Amino acid sequence: MNTEDILERIYQALPDFRDKLQFERIEYQVERNRAVIFFSSLQLVGREQFMAIRKVIQEVFPRLRFSVRVASPALAESFLADPQRYRDVLTDILLRAHPSAAPWLTDAVWIGENGALILEMPDEFAISFLKESTAQDVLKQAIYDVFRITPAIDFRVRSDYVARMERVRQMREQELETISQEQEKQRAAQKPDPDQPKAIKGRKFTGDPVPIVGLTETSGTVIVAGRVVSVERKDLPAKEAVLMMFTMTDGTDSIRCKVFFGGRRRRGDETVAPSEADIAKMEASIAMIVPNEGLKVRGQCQHDRFENELVLRPDEIMQFHLPKRGDNAPAKRVELHAHTQMSALDGIMSPTELINRAADWGHQAVAITDHGVLQAFPEAFAAAAKRNIKLIPGVEVNLIDEADVVTNADDSPIDQTIVVLDFETTGLNPLNDRIIEIGAVKLVGG
């Protein structure tokens, strides 16, 4: 394939360059094992046109290592008269060698003065950078490769530099003033959110908790969240610290946590005792670890030799809002049989807690029927009045038949020797169930 065939393929890719692009020569650089192909053009070749020429040559000679030079000497006078028209091509060449100069070169002004090229840069720092780097030499070579001329090149600060800097300063001051005013408004409008969880130890943290039931010594750093079941405090006077031990559950399992608060701190080569402010802050944090409150904990799972069980040693602790059970029924019921903590072994809620729960669920009324006692009513009526819910007073009583406990009694003394029999059966039906054990105990002298 000869040069005319190659040019024809280039013309097909770049029809606007037909008869305007000519082949000049090929130089082969033996030491670099590379060919340099020279073209001349009557119009300026931009980056896209340049890459199209390279692509055609690469397709024709796929194994050839080459570079391309396209010169437009006919445009040299036009370039010196108005360099700004040709800045994009030369800036692209410069940025390939010095990409970090992009902020300055894109803002530069190209001026032709008395056969020389002047680049007006935005500031003195940009000029120092270009002069100290090889940018000036790269630009000189690029101008020669494109226009076949070697004009003098110089840099200077743009004539409007002082005015621009003053405008920038004024704009910056206005921005800072606006930002300050907005921040002041936000601070004035912002109120502390009592529902926002507070950090108890360390900083607030994010992340989803994992179930306690799956924790082992190899779990590493984990996040768990749940309700505090029990709390134990141990003061360590020698270390001026407090060891807090609390058990928490998430419904899948429970785990014991151990964490230290306070203590002496090292400052330089000596240890410093906690100040009164440090102690007050520590006590405020400890006061938030109480039973039935929610906590979110992040720490390491370890086997505790003293407890002989798996414990969690928290690095950070924060409050956690426990999920509240709700009543989503469209028609609310009225509970007519509810026990408070006044019913032994049958209720754990205080009268106020029971009233508040019914009111939170949207119930219009609730009955309290404790076991044979009326002590809950004073507190319950007060709570019901605050929550605008009707309290139905009630009581659960036990009745027994008025019959003799002992039948067929005789005059035998109560402390006489007797035998007590115990029958164990498979059920309560004497027709269907069978006796599986008979026990007997002889009582002598009571």
Coordinates of C-alpha atoms in Angstrom, one line a residue:
M1 CA 0.0 0.0 0.0
N2 CA 1.5 3.4 -1.1
T3 CA 1.1 6.8 0.5
E4 CA -1.8 7.8 -1.9
D5 CA -3.8 4.8 -0.7
I6 CA -3.1 5.7 3.0
L7 CA -4.2 9.3 2.3
E8 CA -7.3 8.1 0.6
R9 CA -8.3 6.1 3.7
I10 CA -7.6 9.2 5.8
Y11 CA -9.8 11.3 3.5
Q12 CA -12.6 8.8 3.9
A13 CA -12.3 9.2 7.7
L14 CA -11.9 13.0 7.5
P15 CA -13.7 14.2 4.3
D16 CA -13.1 17.9 5.3
F17 CA -9.3 17.4 5.0
R18 CA -9.4 16.1 1.4
D19 CA -6.6 17.9 -0.6
K20 CA -5.7 19.8 2.6
L21 CA -3.6 17.1 4.2
Q22 CA -0.4 16.0 2.6
F23 CA 2.2 13.3 3.4
E24 CA 5.7 14.7 3.9
R25 CA 8.1 12.0 5.0
I26 CA 8.9 9.1 7.4
E27 CA 11.9 9.1 9.7
Y28 CA 12.9 5.8 11.4
Q29 CA 14.6 6.1 14.8
V30 CA 16.8 3.0 15.1
E31 CA 17.7 3.5 18.7
R32 CA 14.0 3.7 19.7
N33 CA 12.7 1.2 17.0
R34 CA 10.1 3.7 16.1
A35 CA 8.9 5.4 12.9
V36 CA 7.9 9.1 12.9
I37 CA 5.4 10.0 10.2
F38 CA 5.2 13.7 9.2
F39 CA 2.1 15.3 7.6
S40 CA 1.4 18.9 6.6
S41 CA -2.1 20.4 6.7
L42 CA -3.7 23.6 5.4
Q43 CA -6.1 23.7 8.4
L44 CA -5.5 23.0 12.0
V45 CA -5.7 19.4 13.1
G46 CA -7.5 19.0 16.5
R47 CA -7.3 16.1 18.9
E48 CA -10.2 14.1 17.3
Q49 CA -8.8 14.5 13.8
F50 CA -5.3 13.6 15.0
M51 CA -6.6 10.4 16.7
A52 CA -8.4 9.5 13.4
I53 CA -5.2 9.7 11.4
R54 CA -3.4 7.5 14.0
K55 CA -6.2 5.0 13.8
V56 CA -5.9 4.7 10.0
I57 CA -2.1 4.2 10.1
Q58 CA -2.5 1.6 12.9
E59 CA -5.0 -0.4 10.8
V60 CA -2.7 -0.3 7.8
F61 CA 0.5 -1.2 9.8
P62 CA -0.8 -3.1 12.9
R63 CA 2.8 -4.1 14.0
L64 CA 4.5 -0.8 13.5
R65 CA 5.6 1.3 16.4
F66 CA 5.1 4.9 15.3
S67 CA 4.3 8.5 16.2
V68 CA 2.6 11.1 14.1
R69 CA 3.5 14.8 13.5
V70 CA 1.0 17.1 11.7
A71 CA 2.2 20.6 10.9
S72 CA 0.3 23.6 9.6
P73 CA 3.1 26.1 8.7
A74 CA 0.6 28.0 6.5
L75 CA -1.2 29.0 9.7
A76 CA 1.9 30.4 11.5
E77 CA 1.2 34.1 10.7
S78 CA -2.4 33.6 11.8
F79 CA -1.3 32.0 15.0
L80 CA 1.1 34.9 15.9
A81 CA -1.7 37.4 15.1
D82 CA -4.3 35.7 17.2
P83 CA -2.9 32.9 19.4
Q84 CA -6.2 32.7 21.4
R85 CA -7.8 31.0 18.3
Y86 CA -5.4 28.1 18.6
R87 CA -5.1 27.8 22.4
D88 CA -7.2 24.6 22.7
V89 CA -4.8 22.5 20.6
L90 CA -1.7 23.7 22.3
T91 CA -3.3 23.5 25.8
D92 CA -4.2 19.9 25.1
I93 CA -0.6 19.1 24.3
L94 CA 0.6 20.9 27.5
L95 CA -1.9 19.1 29.7
R96 CA -0.7 15.7 28.6
A97 CA 2.8 16.6 30.0
H98 CA 1.5 18.7 33.0
P99 CA -2.0 17.7 34.0
S100 CA -1.7 19.4 37.3
A101 CA -1.5 22.8 35.5
A102 CA -5.2 22.4 34.3
P103 CA -6.7 25.0 36.7
W104 CA -4.3 27.7 35.4
L105 CA -4.0 26.8 31.7
T106 CA -7.8 26.7 31.2
D107 CA -8.0 30.3 32.6
A108 CA -5.0 31.7 30.7
V109 CA -5.2 34.3 28.0
W110 CA -3.0 33.9 24.8
I111 CA -1.7 37.1 23.3
G112 CA 0.6 37.8 20.3
E113 CA 3.0 40.8 20.7
N114 CA 5.7 41.8 18.2
G115 CA 6.2 38.2 17.0
A116 CA 6.3 36.8 20.6
L117 CA 3.7 34.7 22.5
I118 CA 2.5 36.0 25.8
L119 CA 0.5 33.9 28.2
E120 CA -1.3 35.9 30.8
M121 CA -1.8 33.7 33.9
P122 CA -4.3 34.2 36.7
D123 CA -1.6 34.7 39.4
E124 CA 2.2 34.6 40.2
F125 CA 2.1 31.1 41.6
A126 CA 0.9 29.8 38.2
I127 CA 3.8 31.5 36.5
S128 CA 6.3 30.1 38.9
F129 CA 5.0 26.6 38.4
L130 CA 5.2 26.8 34.6
K131 CA 8.7 28.3 34.6
E132 CA 10.1 25.9 37.1
S133 CA 8.6 22.9 35.3
T134 CA 9.3 21.9 31.7
A135 CA 6.0 23.4 30.5
Q136 CA 7.8 26.3 28.7
D137 CA 10.0 23.8 26.7
V138 CA 7.0 21.6 26.0
L139 CA 5.1 24.6 24.6
K140 CA 8.0 25.7 22.5
Q141 CA 8.3 22.2 20.9
A142 CA 4.6 22.0 20.4
I143 CA 4.5 25.4 18.5
Y144 CA 7.4 24.2 16.3
D145 CA 5.7 20.9 15.6
V146 CA 2.4 22.5 14.6
F147 CA 3.5 25.8 13.0
R148 CA 7.2 25.3 12.3
I149 CA 8.2 28.5 14.1
T150 CA 10.1 29.3 17.3
P151 CA 8.7 32.5 18.7
A152 CA 9.8 33.9 22.1
I153 CA 7.5 32.8 24.9
D154 CA 6.9 34.7 28.1
F155 CA 4.4 34.8 31.0
R156 CA 2.8 37.6 33.0
V157 CA 0.0 38.1 35.4
R158 CA -3.3 39.1 33.9
S159 CA -4.0 42.8 33.9
D160 CA -7.2 42.4 35.9
Y161 CA -5.6 40.3 38.6
V162 CA -5.9 42.9 41.4
A163 CA -9.5 43.6 40.6
R164 CA -10.3 39.9 40.4
M165 CA -8.7 39.2 43.7
E166 CA -10.7 42.0 45.3
R167 CA -13.9 40.6 43.9
V168 CA -13.0 37.1 45.1
R169 CA -12.3 38.5 48.6
Q170 CA -15.6 40.3 48.7
M171 CA -17.5 37.3 47.5
R172 CA -15.8 35.1 50.1
E173 CA -16.7 37.5 52.9
Q174 CA -20.3 37.6 51.7
E175 CA -20.4 33.8 51.6
L176 CA -18.9 33.5 55.1
E177 CA -21.4 36.1 56.5
T178 CA -24.3 34.2 54.9
I179 CA -23.1 30.9 56.3
S180 CA -22.6 32.4 59.7
Q181 CA -26.2 33.8 59.6
E182 CA -27.6 30.5 58.5
Q183 CA -25.7 28.6 61.3
E184 CA -26.9 31.1 63.9
K185 CA -30.5 30.6 62.7
Q186 CA -30.2 26.9 62.9
R187 CA -28.7 27.0 66.4
A188 CA -31.5 29.4 67.5
A189 CA -34.2 27.1 66.0
Q190 CA -32.7 23.8 67.1
K191 CA -34.0 22.4 70.4
P192 CA -32.6 19.4 72.1
D193 CA -34.6 16.3 71.3
P194 CA -35.4 14.3 74.5
D195 CA -36.1 11.2 72.4
Q196 CA -32.6 11.2 70.8
P197 CA -30.5 8.4 72.3
K198 CA -27.6 9.6 74.4
A199 CA -24.1 8.2 74.6
I200 CA -23.4 6.6 78.0
K201 CA -19.8 5.5 77.4
G202 CA -17.7 6.5 74.4
R203 CA -19.3 8.0 71.4
K204 CA -22.6 7.3 69.6
F205 CA -22.3 4.6 67.0
T206 CA -24.4 3.1 64.2
G207 CA -24.9 -0.5 63.0
D208 CA -27.5 -3.2 63.3
P209 CA -27.5 -5.4 66.4
V210 CA -27.0 -9.1 66.2
P211 CA -29.0 -11.7 68.2
I212 CA -27.4 -12.5 71.6
V213 CA -28.3 -16.2 71.2
G214 CA -25.6 -16.8 68.5
L215 CA -22.7 -15.1 70.3
T216 CA -19.5 -17.0 71.1
E217 CA -15.9 -16.2 72.0
T218 CA -15.0 -16.0 68.3
S219 CA -17.7 -13.5 67.5
G220 CA -15.2 -10.6 67.9
T221 CA -16.6 -7.1 68.1
V222 CA -20.4 -7.1 68.1
I223 CA -23.3 -4.8 68.6
V224 CA -26.2 -6.0 70.7
A225 CA -29.3 -4.2 71.9
G226 CA -32.0 -5.1 74.4
R227 CA -33.5 -4.5 77.8
V228 CA -31.5 -4.4 81.0
V229 CA -32.6 -7.1 83.4
S230 CA -30.3 -6.5 86.4
V231 CA -27.6 -4.1 87.5
E232 CA -24.7 -4.6 90.0
R233 CA -22.3 -1.9 90.9
K234 CA -18.8 -2.4 92.5
D235 CA -16.8 0.5 93.6
L236 CA -13.0 0.2 93.4
P237 CA -11.5 2.8 95.7
A238 CA -7.9 1.9 95.1
K239 CA -8.3 2.5 91.4
E240 CA -10.9 5.3 91.9
A241 CA -13.1 3.5 89.4
V242 CA -16.5 1.8 89.3
L243 CA -17.1 -1.7 87.8
M244 CA -20.6 -1.9 86.4
M245 CA -22.0 -5.4 85.7
F246 CA -25.4 -5.7 84.1
T247 CA -27.4 -8.4 82.3
M248 CA -29.4 -7.6 79.2
T249 CA -31.7 -9.6 77.0
D250 CA -33.0 -9.2 73.5
G251 CA -35.6 -11.9 73.7
T252 CA -33.4 -14.5 72.0
D253 CA -31.0 -14.9 75.0
S254 CA -29.3 -12.8 77.7
I255 CA -25.7 -11.9 78.3
R256 CA -23.7 -10.3 81.2
C257 CA -21.8 -7.2 80.5
K258 CA -18.8 -5.8 82.4
V259 CA -17.5 -2.3 82.0
F260 CA -15.3 0.1 84.0
F261 CA -16.1 3.8 84.5
G262 CA -13.7 6.4 85.8
G263 CA -10.2 5.5 87.0
R264 CA -6.9 7.3 87.2
R265 CA -5.5 8.6 83.8
R266 CA -1.9 8.7 82.7
R267 CA -0.5 12.1 81.9
G268 CA 3.1 12.0 80.9
D269 CA 5.1 9.9 83.4
E270 CA 2.5 10.1 86.2
T271 CA -1.2 9.1 86.8
V272 CA -3.8 11.7 87.6
A273 CA -6.9 11.2 89.7
P274 CA -10.3 12.0 88.2
S275 CA -11.5 15.5 88.9
E276 CA -14.9 16.4 90.5
A277 CA -16.2 17.2 87.0
D278 CA -15.0 13.7 85.8
I279 CA -16.7 12.0 88.8
A280 CA -20.0 13.9 88.2
K281 CA -19.9 13.0 84.5
M282 CA -19.2 9.3 85.4
E283 CA -22.1 9.2 87.9
A284 CA -24.5 10.7 85.3
S285 CA -23.5 8.0 82.9
I286 CA -23.9 5.2 85.4
A287 CA -27.3 6.6 86.4
M288 CA -28.6 5.7 82.9
I289 CA -27.9 2.0 83.3
V290 CA -31.0 0.8 85.2
P291 CA -33.2 -2.2 85.0
N292 CA -36.0 -2.3 82.3
E293 CA -34.3 0.4 80.2
G294 CA -32.9 -0.2 76.8
L295 CA -29.2 -0.2 75.9
K296 CA -27.2 -0.6 72.7
V297 CA -23.7 -2.0 73.3
R298 CA -20.7 -2.5 71.1
G299 CA -17.8 -4.5 72.5
Q300 CA -15.8 -7.8 72.6
C301 CA -17.2 -11.2 73.6
Q302 CA -14.8 -13.0 76.0
H303 CA -14.9 -16.0 78.4
D304 CA -14.7 -14.6 81.9
R305 CA -12.8 -16.9 84.3
F306 CA -14.4 -15.4 87.4
E307 CA -17.9 -15.7 86.1
N308 CA -17.1 -18.9 84.2
E309 CA -19.3 -17.8 81.3
L310 CA -19.4 -15.7 78.2
V311 CA -19.4 -12.0 78.9
L312 CA -19.5 -8.8 76.8
R313 CA -17.0 -6.1 77.5
P314 CA -18.4 -2.9 76.1
D315 CA -16.3 -0.2 74.5
E316 CA -19.3 2.0 73.7
I317 CA -22.7 2.1 75.3
M318 CA -25.7 4.2 74.3
Q319 CA -29.4 4.4 75.1
F320 CA -31.7 2.3 73.0
H321 CA -35.4 2.8 72.5
L322 CA -37.0 -0.6 73.2
P323 CA -39.8 -1.5 70.7
K324 CA -43.2 -0.9 72.2
R325 CA -46.0 -3.4 71.8
G326 CA -49.1 -1.9 70.3
D327 CA -52.8 -2.7 69.8
N328 CA -53.5 -2.4 66.1
A329 CA -57.1 -3.7 66.2
P330 CA -59.5 -1.3 64.5
A331 CA -62.1 -1.9 67.4
K332 CA -60.4 -1.7 70.8
R333 CA -61.4 -4.1 73.5
V334 CA -61.9 -3.3 77.2
E335 CA -59.8 -5.6 79.5
L336 CA -62.0 -6.7 82.4
H337 CA -59.5 -9.0 84.2
A338 CA -56.1 -7.4 84.8
H339 CA -53.7 -7.8 87.8
T340 CA -51.1 -5.3 89.1
Q341 CA -48.1 -5.9 91.3
M342 CA -50.6 -5.9 94.2
S343 CA -51.5 -9.5 93.2
A344 CA -48.8 -11.7 94.6
L345 CA -47.2 -14.0 92.0
D346 CA -49.7 -12.9 89.4
G347 CA -48.8 -9.3 88.3
I348 CA -45.6 -7.2 87.9
M349 CA -46.9 -3.9 86.6
S350 CA -47.6 -0.9 88.8
P351 CA -51.2 0.5 88.6
T352 CA -49.8 3.6 86.8
E353 CA -48.0 1.4 84.3
L354 CA -51.1 -0.6 83.6
I355 CA -53.2 2.5 83.1
N356 CA -50.6 4.1 80.8
R357 CA -50.3 1.0 78.7
A358 CA -54.1 0.8 78.2
A359 CA -54.2 4.5 77.3
D360 CA -51.3 4.1 74.9
W361 CA -53.1 1.4 73.1
G362 CA -56.2 3.6 72.7
H363 CA -58.4 1.7 75.1
Q364 CA -61.3 3.7 76.6
A365 CA -61.5 1.8 79.8
V366 CA -59.7 -0.9 81.8
A367 CA -60.6 -3.0 84.9
I368 CA -58.2 -3.8 87.7
T369 CA -59.1 -7.0 89.5
D370 CA -56.3 -7.9 92.0
H371 CA -56.4 -11.0 94.3
G372 CA -58.6 -10.1 97.3
V373 CA -57.0 -6.6 97.8
L374 CA -58.0 -3.0 96.9
Q375 CA -54.7 -1.3 97.4
A376 CA -54.1 -0.5 93.7
F377 CA -57.1 1.8 93.4
P378 CA -55.8 5.2 94.9
E379 CA -52.8 5.2 92.5
A380 CA -54.9 3.8 89.6
F381 CA -57.7 6.4 89.8
A382 CA -55.0 9.2 89.8
A383 CA -53.3 7.7 86.8
A384 CA -56.6 7.2 85.0
A385 CA -57.6 10.9 85.6
K386 CA -54.3 12.1 84.0
R387 CA -54.7 9.9 80.9
N388 CA -58.5 10.5 80.5
I389 CA -59.3 6.8 80.6
K390 CA -62.1 5.1 82.6
L391 CA -61.0 2.8 85.5
I392 CA -63.4 -0.1 86.3
P393 CA -62.6 -1.2 89.9
G394 CA -62.9 -4.9 90.6
V395 CA -61.5 -7.7 92.8
E396 CA -60.8 -11.4 92.3
V397 CA -62.0 -13.3 95.4
N398 CA -61.7 -17.0 96.4
L399 CA -64.7 -18.9 97.8
I400 CA -64.7 -22.2 99.7
D401 CA -67.5 -24.5 100.8
E402 CA -68.6 -24.2 104.4
A403 CA -67.9 -27.9 105.2
D404 CA -65.9 -29.8 107.8
V405 CA -62.3 -30.3 106.8
V406 CA -62.0 -33.5 108.7
T407 CA -64.7 -36.2 108.4
N408 CA -65.4 -39.3 110.6
A409 CA -63.2 -37.8 113.4
D410 CA -62.7 -39.5 116.7
D411 CA -61.0 -38.5 119.9
S412 CA -57.5 -39.6 118.9
P413 CA -54.7 -37.0 119.8
I414 CA -53.3 -35.0 116.9
D415 CA -49.7 -36.0 117.7
Q416 CA -50.3 -39.7 117.7
T417 CA -48.4 -41.9 115.3
I418 CA -49.8 -41.9 111.8
V419 CA -48.9 -43.1 108.3
V420 CA -49.3 -40.7 105.3
L421 CA -49.9 -42.3 102.0
D422 CA -49.1 -40.8 98.5
F423 CA -50.4 -42.2 95.3
E424 CA -48.9 -41.2 91.9
T425 CA -51.0 -41.9 88.8
T426 CA -50.8 -41.3 85.1
G427 CA -53.8 -38.8 85.3
L428 CA -56.9 -37.8 87.2
N429 CA -59.4 -40.3 85.8
P430 CA -59.6 -43.4 88.1
L431 CA -61.3 -45.4 85.3
N432 CA -58.7 -44.8 82.6
D433 CA -55.4 -44.0 84.5
R434 CA -53.2 -46.4 86.4
I435 CA -51.2 -46.1 89.6
I436 CA -47.5 -45.9 89.0
E437 CA -46.2 -45.3 92.5
I438 CA -47.3 -45.6 96.1
G439 CA -45.4 -43.8 98.8
A440 CA -45.8 -44.0 102.6
V441 CA -44.3 -41.9 105.4
K442 CA -44.7 -42.8 109.1
L443 CA -44.9 -39.8 111.4
V444 CA -44.1 -40.3 115.1
G445 CA -44.5 -37.5 117.7
G446 CA -45.4 -35.0 115.0

